[in-house]
Coordinates of C-alpha atoms in Angstrom, one line a residue:
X1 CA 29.8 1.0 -81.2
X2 CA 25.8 1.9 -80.6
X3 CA 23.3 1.8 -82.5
X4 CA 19.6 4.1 -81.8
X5 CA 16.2 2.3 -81.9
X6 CA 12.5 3.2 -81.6
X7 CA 9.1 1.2 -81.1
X8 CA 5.9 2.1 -80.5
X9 CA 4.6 2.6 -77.0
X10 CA 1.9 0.5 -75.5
X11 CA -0.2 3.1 -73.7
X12 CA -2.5 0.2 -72.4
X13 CA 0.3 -1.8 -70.7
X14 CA 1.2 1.7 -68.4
X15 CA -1.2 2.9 -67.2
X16 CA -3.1 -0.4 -66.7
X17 CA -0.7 -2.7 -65.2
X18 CA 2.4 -0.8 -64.4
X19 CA 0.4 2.5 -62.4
X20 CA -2.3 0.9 -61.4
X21 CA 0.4 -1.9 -59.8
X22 CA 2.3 0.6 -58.5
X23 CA -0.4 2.6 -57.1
X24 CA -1.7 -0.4 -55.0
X25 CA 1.9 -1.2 -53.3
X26 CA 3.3 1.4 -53.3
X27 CA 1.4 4.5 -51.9
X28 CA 4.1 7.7 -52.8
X29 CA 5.7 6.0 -55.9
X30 CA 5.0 8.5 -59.1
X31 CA 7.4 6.9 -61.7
X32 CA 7.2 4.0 -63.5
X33 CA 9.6 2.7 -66.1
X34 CA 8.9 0.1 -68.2
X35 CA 11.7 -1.9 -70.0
X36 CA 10.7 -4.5 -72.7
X37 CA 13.2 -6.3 -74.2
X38 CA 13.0 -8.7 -77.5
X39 CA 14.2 -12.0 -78.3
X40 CA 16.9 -11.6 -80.9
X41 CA 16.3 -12.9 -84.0
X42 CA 17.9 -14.4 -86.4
X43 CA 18.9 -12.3 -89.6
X44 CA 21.7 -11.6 -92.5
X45 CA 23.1 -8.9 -93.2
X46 CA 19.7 -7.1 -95.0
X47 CA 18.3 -7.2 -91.4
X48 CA 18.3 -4.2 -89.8
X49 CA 17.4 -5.3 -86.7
X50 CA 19.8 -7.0 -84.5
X51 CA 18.9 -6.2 -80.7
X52 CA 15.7 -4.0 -79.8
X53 CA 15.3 -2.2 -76.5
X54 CA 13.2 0.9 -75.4
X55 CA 12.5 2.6 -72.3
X56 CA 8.6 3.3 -71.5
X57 CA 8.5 6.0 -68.8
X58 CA 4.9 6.0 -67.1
X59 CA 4.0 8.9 -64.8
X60 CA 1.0 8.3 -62.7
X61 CA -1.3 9.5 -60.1
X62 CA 0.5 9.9 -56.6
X63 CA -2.6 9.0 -53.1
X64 CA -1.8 12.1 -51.0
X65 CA -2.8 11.7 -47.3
X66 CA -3.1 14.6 -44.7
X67 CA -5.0 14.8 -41.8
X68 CA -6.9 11.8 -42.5
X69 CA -8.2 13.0 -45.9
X70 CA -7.5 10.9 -48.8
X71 CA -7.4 11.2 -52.7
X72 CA -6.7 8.8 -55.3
X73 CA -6.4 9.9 -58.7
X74 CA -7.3 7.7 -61.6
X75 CA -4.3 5.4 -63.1
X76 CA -5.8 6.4 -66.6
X77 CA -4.6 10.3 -65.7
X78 CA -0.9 8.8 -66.2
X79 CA 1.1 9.9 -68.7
X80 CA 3.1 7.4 -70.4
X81 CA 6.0 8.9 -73.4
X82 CA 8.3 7.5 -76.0
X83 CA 11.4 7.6 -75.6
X84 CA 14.8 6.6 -77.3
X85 CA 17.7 5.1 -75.4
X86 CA 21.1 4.3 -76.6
X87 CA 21.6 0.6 -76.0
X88 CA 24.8 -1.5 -76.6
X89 CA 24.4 -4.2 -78.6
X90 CA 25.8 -7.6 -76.3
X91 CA 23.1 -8.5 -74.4
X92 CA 20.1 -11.6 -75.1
X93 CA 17.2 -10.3 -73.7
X94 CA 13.3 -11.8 -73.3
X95 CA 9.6 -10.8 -72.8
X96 CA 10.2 -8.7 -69.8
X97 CA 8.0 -5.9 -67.7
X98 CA 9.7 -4.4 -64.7
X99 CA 8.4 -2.0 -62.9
X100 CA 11.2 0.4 -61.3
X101 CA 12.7 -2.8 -60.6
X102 CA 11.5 -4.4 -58.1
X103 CA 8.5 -6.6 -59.7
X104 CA 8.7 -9.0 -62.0
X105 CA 5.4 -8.8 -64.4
X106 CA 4.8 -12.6 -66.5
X107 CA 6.4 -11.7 -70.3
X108 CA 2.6 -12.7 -71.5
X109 CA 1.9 -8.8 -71.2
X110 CA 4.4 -7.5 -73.7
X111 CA 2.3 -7.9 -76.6
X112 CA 3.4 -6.5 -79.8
X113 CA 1.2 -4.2 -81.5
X114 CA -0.1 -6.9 -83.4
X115 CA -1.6 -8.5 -80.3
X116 CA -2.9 -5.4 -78.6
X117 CA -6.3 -6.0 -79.9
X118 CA -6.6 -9.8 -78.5
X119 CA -5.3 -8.6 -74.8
X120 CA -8.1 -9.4 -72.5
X121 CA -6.5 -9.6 -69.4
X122 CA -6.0 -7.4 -66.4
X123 CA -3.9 -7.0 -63.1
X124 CA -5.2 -7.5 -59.7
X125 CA -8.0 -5.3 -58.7
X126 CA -9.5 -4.7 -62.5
X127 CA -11.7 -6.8 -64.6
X128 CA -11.9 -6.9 -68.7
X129 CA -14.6 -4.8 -69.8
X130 CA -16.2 -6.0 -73.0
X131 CA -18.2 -3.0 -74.1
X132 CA -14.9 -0.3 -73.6
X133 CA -12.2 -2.7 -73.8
X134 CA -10.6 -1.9 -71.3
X135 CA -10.0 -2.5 -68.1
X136 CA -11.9 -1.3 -65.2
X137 CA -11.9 -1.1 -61.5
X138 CA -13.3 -4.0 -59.1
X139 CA -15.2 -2.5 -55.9
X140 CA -14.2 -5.0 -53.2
X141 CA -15.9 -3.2 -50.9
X142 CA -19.0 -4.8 -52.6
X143 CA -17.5 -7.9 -54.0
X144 CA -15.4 -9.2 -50.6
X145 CA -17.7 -9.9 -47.7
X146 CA -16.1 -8.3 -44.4
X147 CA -13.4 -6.9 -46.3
X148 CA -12.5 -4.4 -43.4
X149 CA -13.3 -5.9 -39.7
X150 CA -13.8 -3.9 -36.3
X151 CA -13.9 -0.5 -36.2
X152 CA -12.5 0.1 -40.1
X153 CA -14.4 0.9 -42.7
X154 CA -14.0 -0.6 -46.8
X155 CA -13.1 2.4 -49.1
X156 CA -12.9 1.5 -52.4
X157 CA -9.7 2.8 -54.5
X158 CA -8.2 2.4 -58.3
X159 CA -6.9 -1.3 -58.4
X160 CA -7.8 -2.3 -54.5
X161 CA -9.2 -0.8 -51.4
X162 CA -7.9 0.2 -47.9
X163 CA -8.7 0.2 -44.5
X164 CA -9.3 3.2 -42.8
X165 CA -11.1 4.8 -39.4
X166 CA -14.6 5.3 -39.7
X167 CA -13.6 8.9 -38.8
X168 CA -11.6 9.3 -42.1
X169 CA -12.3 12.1 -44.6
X170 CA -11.9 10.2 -48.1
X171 CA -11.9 12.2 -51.4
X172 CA -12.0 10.2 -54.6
X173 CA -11.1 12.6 -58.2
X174 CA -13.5 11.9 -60.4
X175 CA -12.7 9.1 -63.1
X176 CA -11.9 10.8 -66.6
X177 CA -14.0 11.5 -69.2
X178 CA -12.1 9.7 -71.7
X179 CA -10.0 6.5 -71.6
X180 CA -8.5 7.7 -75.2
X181 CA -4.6 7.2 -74.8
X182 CA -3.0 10.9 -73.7
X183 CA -0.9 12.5 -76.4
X184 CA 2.6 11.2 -76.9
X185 CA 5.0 14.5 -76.7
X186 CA 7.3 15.0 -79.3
X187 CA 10.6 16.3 -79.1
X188 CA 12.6 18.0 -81.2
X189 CA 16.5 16.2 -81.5
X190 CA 18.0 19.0 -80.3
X191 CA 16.4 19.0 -76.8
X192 CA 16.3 15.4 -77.0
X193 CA 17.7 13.6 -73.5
X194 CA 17.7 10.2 -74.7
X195 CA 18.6 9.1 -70.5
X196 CA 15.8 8.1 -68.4
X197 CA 14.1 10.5 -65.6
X198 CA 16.9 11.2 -63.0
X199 CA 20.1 10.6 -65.2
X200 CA 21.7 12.6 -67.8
X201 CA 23.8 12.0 -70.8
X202 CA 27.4 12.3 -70.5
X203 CA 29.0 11.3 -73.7
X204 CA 28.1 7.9 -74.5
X205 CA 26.6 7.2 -70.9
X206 CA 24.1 7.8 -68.6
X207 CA 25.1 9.2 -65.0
X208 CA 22.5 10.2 -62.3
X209 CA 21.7 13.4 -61.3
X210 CA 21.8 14.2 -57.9
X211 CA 18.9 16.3 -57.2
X212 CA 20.0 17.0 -53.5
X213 CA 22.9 19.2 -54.3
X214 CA 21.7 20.8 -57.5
X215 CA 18.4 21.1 -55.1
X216 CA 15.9 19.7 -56.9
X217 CA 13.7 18.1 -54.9
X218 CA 10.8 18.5 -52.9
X219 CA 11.5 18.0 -49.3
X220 CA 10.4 19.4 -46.3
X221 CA 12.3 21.9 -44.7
X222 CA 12.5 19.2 -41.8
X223 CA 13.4 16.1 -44.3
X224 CA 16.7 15.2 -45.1
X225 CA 17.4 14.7 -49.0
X226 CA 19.3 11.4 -50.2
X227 CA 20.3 11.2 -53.5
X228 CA 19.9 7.5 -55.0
X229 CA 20.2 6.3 -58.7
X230 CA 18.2 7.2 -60.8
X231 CA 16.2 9.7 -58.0
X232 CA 16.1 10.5 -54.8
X233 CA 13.9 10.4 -51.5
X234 CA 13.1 12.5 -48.2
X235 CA 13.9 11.0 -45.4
X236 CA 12.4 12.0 -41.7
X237 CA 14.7 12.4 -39.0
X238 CA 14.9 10.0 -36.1
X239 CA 11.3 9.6 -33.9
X240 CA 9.6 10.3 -37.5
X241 CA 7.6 9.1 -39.9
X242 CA 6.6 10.3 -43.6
X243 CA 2.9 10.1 -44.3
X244 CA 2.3 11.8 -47.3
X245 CA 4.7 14.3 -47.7
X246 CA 4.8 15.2 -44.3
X247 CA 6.9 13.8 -40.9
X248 CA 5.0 13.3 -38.2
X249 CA 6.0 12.3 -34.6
X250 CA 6.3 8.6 -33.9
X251 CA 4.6 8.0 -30.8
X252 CA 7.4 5.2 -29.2
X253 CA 5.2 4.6 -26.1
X254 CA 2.7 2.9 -27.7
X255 CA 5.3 0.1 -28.1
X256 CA 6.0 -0.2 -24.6
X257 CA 9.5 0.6 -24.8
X258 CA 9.5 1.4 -21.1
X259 CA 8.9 -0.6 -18.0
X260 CA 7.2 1.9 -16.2
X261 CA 5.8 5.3 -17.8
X262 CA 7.2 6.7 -20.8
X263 CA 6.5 10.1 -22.0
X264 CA 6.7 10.5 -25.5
X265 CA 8.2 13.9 -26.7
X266 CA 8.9 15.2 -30.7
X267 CA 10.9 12.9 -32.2
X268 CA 11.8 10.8 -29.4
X269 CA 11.0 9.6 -26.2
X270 CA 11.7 8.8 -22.3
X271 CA 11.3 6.6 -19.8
X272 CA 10.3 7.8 -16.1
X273 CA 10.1 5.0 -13.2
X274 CA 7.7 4.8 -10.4
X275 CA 8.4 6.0 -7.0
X276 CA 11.5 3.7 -4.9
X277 CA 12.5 3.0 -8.7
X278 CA 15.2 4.5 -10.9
X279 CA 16.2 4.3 -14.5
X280 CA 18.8 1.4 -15.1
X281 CA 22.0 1.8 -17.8
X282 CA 19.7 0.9 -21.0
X283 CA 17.2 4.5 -19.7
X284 CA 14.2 1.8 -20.2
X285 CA 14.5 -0.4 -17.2
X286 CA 13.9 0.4 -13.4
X287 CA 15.4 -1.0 -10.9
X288 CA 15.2 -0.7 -7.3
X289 CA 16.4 2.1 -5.5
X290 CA 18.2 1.7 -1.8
X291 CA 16.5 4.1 0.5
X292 CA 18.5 3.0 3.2
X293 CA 21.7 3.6 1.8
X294 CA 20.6 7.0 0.3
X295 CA 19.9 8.4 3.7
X296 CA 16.2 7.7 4.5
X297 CA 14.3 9.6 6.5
X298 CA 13.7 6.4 9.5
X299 CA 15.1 7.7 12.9
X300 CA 16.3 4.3 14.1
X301 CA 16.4 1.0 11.9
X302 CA 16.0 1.4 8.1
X303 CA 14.4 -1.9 6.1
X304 CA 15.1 -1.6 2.2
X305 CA 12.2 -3.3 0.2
X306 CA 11.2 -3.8 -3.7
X307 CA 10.1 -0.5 -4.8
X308 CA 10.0 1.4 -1.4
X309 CA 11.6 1.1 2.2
X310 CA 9.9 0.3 5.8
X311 CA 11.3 2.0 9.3
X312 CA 11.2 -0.1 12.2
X313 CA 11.8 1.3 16.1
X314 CA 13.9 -0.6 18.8
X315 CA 12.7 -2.3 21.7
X316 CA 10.6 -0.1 23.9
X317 CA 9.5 2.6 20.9
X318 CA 6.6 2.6 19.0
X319 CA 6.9 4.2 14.8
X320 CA 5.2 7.2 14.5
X321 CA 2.0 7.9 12.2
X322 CA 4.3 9.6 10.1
X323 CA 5.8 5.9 9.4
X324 CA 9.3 7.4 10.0
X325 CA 9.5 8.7 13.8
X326 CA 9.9 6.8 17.0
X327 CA 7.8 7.3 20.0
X328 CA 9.1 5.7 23.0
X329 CA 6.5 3.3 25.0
X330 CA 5.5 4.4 28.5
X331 CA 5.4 1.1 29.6
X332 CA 4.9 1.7 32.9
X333 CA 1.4 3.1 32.1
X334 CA 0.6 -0.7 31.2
X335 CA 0.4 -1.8 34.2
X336 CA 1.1 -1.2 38.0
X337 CA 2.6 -4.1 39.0
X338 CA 5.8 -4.1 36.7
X339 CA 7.6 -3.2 39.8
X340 CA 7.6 -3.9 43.5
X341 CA 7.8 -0.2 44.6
X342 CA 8.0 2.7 41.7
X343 CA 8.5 2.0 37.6
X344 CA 10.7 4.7 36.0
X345 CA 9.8 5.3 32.4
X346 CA 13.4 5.6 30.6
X347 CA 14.2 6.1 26.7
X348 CA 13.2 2.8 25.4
X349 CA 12.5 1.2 28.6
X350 CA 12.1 1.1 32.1
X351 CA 13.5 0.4 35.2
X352 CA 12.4 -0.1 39.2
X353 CA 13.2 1.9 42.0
X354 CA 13.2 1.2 45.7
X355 CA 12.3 3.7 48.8
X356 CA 14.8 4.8 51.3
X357 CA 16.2 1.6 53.3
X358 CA 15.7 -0.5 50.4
X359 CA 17.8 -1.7 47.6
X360 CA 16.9 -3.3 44.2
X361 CA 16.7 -7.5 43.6
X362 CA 17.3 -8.2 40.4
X363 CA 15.3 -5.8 38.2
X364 CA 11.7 -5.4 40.4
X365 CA 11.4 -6.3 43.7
X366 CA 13.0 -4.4 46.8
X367 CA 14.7 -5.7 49.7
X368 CA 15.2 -4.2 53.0
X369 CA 18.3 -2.7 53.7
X370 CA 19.9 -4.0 57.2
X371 CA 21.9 -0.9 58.3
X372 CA 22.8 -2.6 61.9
X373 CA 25.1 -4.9 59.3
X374 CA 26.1 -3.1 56.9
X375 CA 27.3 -0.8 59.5
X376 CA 25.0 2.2 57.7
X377 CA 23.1 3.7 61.1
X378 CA 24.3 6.2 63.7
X379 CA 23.5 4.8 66.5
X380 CA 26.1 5.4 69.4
X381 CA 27.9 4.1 72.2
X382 CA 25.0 2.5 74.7
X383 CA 22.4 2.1 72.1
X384 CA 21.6 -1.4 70.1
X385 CA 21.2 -0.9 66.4
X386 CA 17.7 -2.1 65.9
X387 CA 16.7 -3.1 61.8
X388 CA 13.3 -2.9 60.8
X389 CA 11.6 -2.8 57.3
X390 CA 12.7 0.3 55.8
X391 CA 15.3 1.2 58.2
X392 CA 16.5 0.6 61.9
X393 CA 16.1 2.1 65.5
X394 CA 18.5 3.3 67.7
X395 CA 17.4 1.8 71.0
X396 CA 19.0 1.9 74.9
X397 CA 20.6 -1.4 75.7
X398 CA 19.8 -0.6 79.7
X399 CA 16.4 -0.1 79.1
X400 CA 15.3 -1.3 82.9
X401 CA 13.9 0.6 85.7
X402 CA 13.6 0.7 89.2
X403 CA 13.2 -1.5 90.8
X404 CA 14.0 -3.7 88.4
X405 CA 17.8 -4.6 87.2
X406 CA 19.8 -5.3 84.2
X407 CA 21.0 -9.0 84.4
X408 CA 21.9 -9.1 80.6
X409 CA 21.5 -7.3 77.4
X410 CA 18.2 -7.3 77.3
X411 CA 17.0 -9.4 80.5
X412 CA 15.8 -7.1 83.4
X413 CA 14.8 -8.8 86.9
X414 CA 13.0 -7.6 90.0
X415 CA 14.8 -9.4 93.2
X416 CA 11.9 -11.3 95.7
X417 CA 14.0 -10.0 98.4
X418 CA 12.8 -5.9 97.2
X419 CA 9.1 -5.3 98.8
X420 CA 8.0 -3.9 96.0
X421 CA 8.8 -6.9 93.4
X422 CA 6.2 -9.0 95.1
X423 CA 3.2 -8.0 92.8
X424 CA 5.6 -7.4 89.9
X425 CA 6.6 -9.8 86.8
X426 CA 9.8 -11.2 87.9
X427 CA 11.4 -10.7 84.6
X428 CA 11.1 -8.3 81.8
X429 CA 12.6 -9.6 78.6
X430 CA 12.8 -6.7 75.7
X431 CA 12.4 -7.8 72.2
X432 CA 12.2 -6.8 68.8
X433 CA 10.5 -6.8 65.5
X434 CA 9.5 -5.5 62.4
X435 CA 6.4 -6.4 59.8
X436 CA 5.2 -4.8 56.4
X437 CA 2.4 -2.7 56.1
X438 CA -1.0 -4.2 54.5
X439 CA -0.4 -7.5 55.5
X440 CA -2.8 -10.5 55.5
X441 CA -4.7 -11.4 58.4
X442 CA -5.1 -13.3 60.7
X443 CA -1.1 -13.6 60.4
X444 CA 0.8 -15.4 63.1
X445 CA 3.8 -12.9 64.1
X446 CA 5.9 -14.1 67.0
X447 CA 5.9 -17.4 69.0
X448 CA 6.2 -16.9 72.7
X449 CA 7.9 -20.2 74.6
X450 CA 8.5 -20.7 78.0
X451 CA 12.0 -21.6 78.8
X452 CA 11.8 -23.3 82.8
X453 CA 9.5 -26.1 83.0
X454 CA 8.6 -27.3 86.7
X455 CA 6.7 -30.6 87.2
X456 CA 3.2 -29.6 87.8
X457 CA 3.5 -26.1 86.9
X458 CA 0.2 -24.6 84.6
X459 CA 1.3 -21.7 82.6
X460 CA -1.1 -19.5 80.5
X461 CA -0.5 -16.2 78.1
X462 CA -2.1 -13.2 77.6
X463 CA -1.4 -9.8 76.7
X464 CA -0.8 -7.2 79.4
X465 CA -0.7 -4.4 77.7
X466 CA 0.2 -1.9 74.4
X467 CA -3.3 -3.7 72.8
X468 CA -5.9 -1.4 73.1
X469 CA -7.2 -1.3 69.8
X470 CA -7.5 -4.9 70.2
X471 CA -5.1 -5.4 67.0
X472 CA -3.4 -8.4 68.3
X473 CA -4.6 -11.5 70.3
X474 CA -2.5 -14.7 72.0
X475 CA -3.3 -18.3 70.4
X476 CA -2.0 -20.4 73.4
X477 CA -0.3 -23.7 71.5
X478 CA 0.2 -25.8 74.4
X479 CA 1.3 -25.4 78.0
X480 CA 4.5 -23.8 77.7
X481 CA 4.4 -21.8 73.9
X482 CA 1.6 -19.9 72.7
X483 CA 1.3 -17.4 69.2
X484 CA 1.1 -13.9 69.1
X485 CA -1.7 -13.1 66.3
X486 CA -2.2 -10.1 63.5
X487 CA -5.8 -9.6 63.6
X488 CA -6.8 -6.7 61.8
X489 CA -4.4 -5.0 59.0
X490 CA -1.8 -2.2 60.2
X491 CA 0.0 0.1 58.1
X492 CA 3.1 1.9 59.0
X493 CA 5.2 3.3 59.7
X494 CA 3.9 2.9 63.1
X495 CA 5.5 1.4 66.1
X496 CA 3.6 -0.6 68.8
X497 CA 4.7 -1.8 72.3
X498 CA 3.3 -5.4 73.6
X499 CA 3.7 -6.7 77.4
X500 CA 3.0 -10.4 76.6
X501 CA 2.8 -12.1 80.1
X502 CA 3.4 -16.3 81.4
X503 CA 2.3 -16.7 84.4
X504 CA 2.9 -20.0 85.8
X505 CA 0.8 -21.3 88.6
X506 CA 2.2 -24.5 90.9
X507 CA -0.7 -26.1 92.4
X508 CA 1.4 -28.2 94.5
X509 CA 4.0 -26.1 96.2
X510 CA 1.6 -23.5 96.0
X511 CA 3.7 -21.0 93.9
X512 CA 2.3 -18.8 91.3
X513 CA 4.7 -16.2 89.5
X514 CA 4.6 -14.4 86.1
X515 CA 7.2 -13.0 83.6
X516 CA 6.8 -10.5 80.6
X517 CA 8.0 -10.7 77.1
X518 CA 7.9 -6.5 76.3
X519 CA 7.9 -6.7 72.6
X520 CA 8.1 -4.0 70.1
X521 CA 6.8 -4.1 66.9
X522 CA 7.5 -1.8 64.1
X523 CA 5.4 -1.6 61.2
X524 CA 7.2 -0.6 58.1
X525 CA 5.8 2.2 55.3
X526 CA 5.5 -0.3 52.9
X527 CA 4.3 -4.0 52.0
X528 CA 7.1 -5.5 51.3

C-alpha cells in the first residue's frame, strides 16, 4: 500500500546551499538531490496527512577546466524541479538535507514555507544580503589576507576561491540578471517519471538505469564507463587522471618511484639505472651489477666494486691508459745494477744472465766457472788445466828450457856444475793467476816468500821482467816475503808474464845467488 504526495519546492534552499555546496567540494558534481523529510504528526482519521516525503532534484553549474582555463558558472543558473515520489508509508523521518548523500546539512535549513521569509542565513562562502535578500558571494581574495602563498594567485569563485598558477587563464560567466526563482516545469501525468534522475519506474519500484550499456553517457573515447546507482562515472585508465572531462597522463616520476632515472611514458612509467647498476625484481630498485662475473673487459685480475669494477695487473705489469690492458714493466731500464752481468727483460719480470765461463748465484751475481774441476776443458795429455776468471788455459807442464831442467811439476833448476848456469837464477818456479778487470788500485795480488832461510843471508825482491808498462811494483814485507802490487787498473782479457826475482846475498861465506818466481797473470773480461 502507497500512497502519492506533493510539497512545494524551496528554490532558495538549492541553489543556495545544496549547488553552491556542491560546487565548492566537489568540482565535476552537476546533480543535486535534495530529500526533506517531516516529523510525523499526530492525527485521526480526518488527517490526511500521515508521512510526507519529496524529492528536490537541483541541477547546477558544472567548473570546466582545460588547458588551464577556467569557468564557473553562477549557482543561481541551477535548475531546481518538483517532483513526486512514491514513498511507503513505515518510516519516522526528521528535518533533514542531504546532498547526494554524502553531507549532512543542520535540519535548521528545512524551513517550511512559512519560514522562508525569516531565513537569514547562508553556507560557507556567502553572506545575507539585506537589500536582495538573498544570499551573495564573499570575495576572499579581498577579505582573507595571503589567502594563496608563493607563486599562486587568489581567484575568486561562487561560494569560495582556488589556487591557481599565475600563468592560468580564468574565465568567470557573468552573474545573472535576475535572482527570480527559474520556472518550475510541469509535466503532464502521462509522461510523468515519478523515479529520481538515473532510475526508472518498474512497477511499484525504482531500479537504476545503467547508462553504460544503453550508452548514455558522456565519456571519452579513452574512458571507461561504470555504471553506479543512481548514475554513472568515466573512469581513466591506469597512469591517468580526469581533469575536466579529459585524461591526462600522470607524470609518476615526479614521485620518485625510482631510485635512479625514471622515464615517464603515456600512462605509465619506467625505471632505468645508472651505469654498473641494473633493475632489481620490483623494476624500481638498482642494484649492483658484477662486472667480473659478466666477463669484463680487465686482461688479468678483475676487482668488482659498488656501481662499477677496477682492473688490476700482476707483478711486473703496469694497467694501461685504457684502464683495462696490461703493459709489462721493463724493469731493467730502472736501473743498471739489478744484475751482476746482463738483466733480461721477461713477461712480468726479469731475470740475470752470466757470460761464457760463468754461472748464475742465486738470482744476480755470477761466479766463475772452474772448468779444470768440473772436468769442462780440453786440455790434453802433457798440459795442466789452468782456471782463470772467465775460463781456463791449457798450459805445458814441462815448460823448462835449456839449460835448465824439470825437477817437479812446475820447478825448473839450472845445475852449478853447467858453465852456463853461473849467471843464471838457480830456479825457475812457474805460477799462476787470475784477476778481474777494473779492479781497485793499489791492490795487493800475490805474496812472494822465501822458503830456505840461511843465518846471515840478506835477501831482497824485485821484478825482472814482463813489467814494462810499469803496471805492477814489489812491496818488500820483511827479509824473506815481499807483495806483488796492482798499481794502475788493467782490463782483460789480457794475459801478462812476471819474473819476480830473490836474490839472497851471504855476507859471511861470501855467497850471493838468486831464484825467480815466473808468474802469469791473466786478467779476465769482466769485473767480477
Amino acid at each position: 500500500m502507497f500512497m502519492l504526495y506533493t510539497i512545494p519546492v524551496n528554490t532558495f534552499i538549492c541553489n543556495y546551499l545544496c549547488c553552491s555546496f556542491f560546487t565548492r567540494s566537489h568540482p565535476h558534481l552537476f546533480v543535486c538531490p535534495l530529500l526533506i523529510f517531516l516529523e510525523e504528526t499526530t492525527g485521526t482519521e480526518q488527517t490526511p496527512f500521515t508521512r510526507l516525503f519529496s524529492l528536490l532534484l537541483g541541477l547546477f553549474g558544472v567548473r570546466e577546466r582545460l588547458n588551464d582555463n577556467y569557468t564557473f558558472v553562477h549557482p543561481s543558473s541551477c535548475v531546481c524541479s518538483r517532483v513526486n515520489v512514491l514513498y511507503l508509508v513505515t518510516m519516522k523521518a526528521t528535518y533533514v538535507l542531504l546532498c547526494v548523500g554524502l553531507v549532512v546539512l543542520p535540519a535548521t535549513i528545512c524551513q517550511s514555507p512559512a519560514e522562508r521569509d525569516s531565513y537569514t542565513e547562508c553556507t560557507d562562502g556567502y553572506e545575507w544580503d539585506v537589500q536582495t535578500q538573498l544570499c551573495r558571494d564573499v570575495n576572499e581574495c579581498e577579505t582573507i589576507q595571503q589567502a594563496c602563498q608563493g607563486e599562486m594567485k587568489c581567484f575568486n569563485h561562487y561560494g569560495g576561491y582556488l589556487c591557481l598558477p599565475r600563468s592560468a587563464s580564468v574565465i568567470t560567466a557573468p552573474e545573472p540578471s535576475s535572482q527570480s526563482e527559474p520556472s518550475v516545469p510541469v509535466e503532464s501525468n502521462e509522461a510523468f517519471n515519478p523515479c529520481p534522475v538515473g532510475y526508472r519506474a518498474q512497477g511499484d519500484t525504482c531500479v537504476d538505469i545503467d547508462e553504460c550499456e544503453l550508452d548514455m553517457h558522456d565519456c571519452q573515447p579513452s574512458q571507461e564507463c561504470i555504471n553506479t546507482v543512481g548514475t554513472y562515472t568515466c573512469q581513466c585508465p591506469d597512469g591517468y587522471s580526469k581533469i575536466g572531462i579529459e585524461c591526462v597522463d600522470i607524470d609518476e616520476c615526479r614521485y620518485r618511484y625510482c631510485q635512479h632515472r625514471c622515464v615517464n611514458v603515456p600512462g605509465s612509467f619506467s625505471c632505468e639505472c645508472e651505469p654498473g647498476f641494473q633493475l632489481a625484481g620490483n623494476n624500481r630498485s638498482c642494484v649492483d651489477v658484477n662486472e667480473c662475473e659478466m666477463g669484463a673487459p680487465c686482461q688479468q685480475r678483475c676487482y668488482n666494486s659498488y656501481g662499477t669494477f677496477l682492473c688490476r695487473c700482476d707483478q711486473g705489469y703496469d694497467l694501461g691508459p685504457d684502464g683495462y690492458s696490461c703493459n709489462d714493466i721493463d724493469e731493467c731500464s730502472y736501473s743498471s745494477f739489478l744484475c751482476q752481468f746482463q738483466c733480461v727483460n721477461e713477461p712480468g719480470r726479469f731475470s740475470c744472465a752470466c757470460p761464457e765461463g760463468y754461472e748464475l748465484v742465486g738470482t744476480r751475481l755470477c761466479q766463475d766457472v772452474n772448468e779444470c774441476e768440473t772436468g769442462a776443458h780440453q786440455c790434453g795429455e802433457g798440459q795442466i788445466c789452468v782456471n782463470i776468471h772467465g775460463g781456463h788455459q791449457c798450459v805445458n807442464s814441462n815448460r823448462c828450457q835449456d839449460p835448465y831442467i824439470q825437477v817437479s811439476e812446475n820447478r825448473c833448476i839450472c845445475p852449478a856444475v853447467k858453465p852456463e848456469c853461473r849467471d843464471l837464477p838457480f830456479s825457475i818456479v812457474h805460477r799462476y793467476m787470475s784477476i778481474t778487470s777494473e779492479r781497485s788500485v793499489p791492490s795487493d795480488i800475490f805474496q812472494i816468500q822465501a822458503t830456505s832461510v840461511y843465518p846471515g843471508a840478506y835477501n831482497s825482491f824485485r821484478i825482472r821482467s814482463g813489467d814494462e808498462n810499469e803496471e805492477f811494483y814489489i812491496r818488500q814485507i820483511n827479509n824473506i816475503s815481499s807483495m806483488l802490487v796492482l798499481a794502475r787498473a788493467v782490463t782483460g782479457p789480457k794475459e801478462y808474464v812476471l819474473d819476480l826475482e830473490m836474490v839472497s846475498v851471504n855476507p859471511l861465506m861470501n855467497y850471493q845467488t838468486s831464484s825467480v818466481l815466473r808468474l802469469s797473470i791473466y786478467v779476465g773480461p769482466h769485473a767480477f
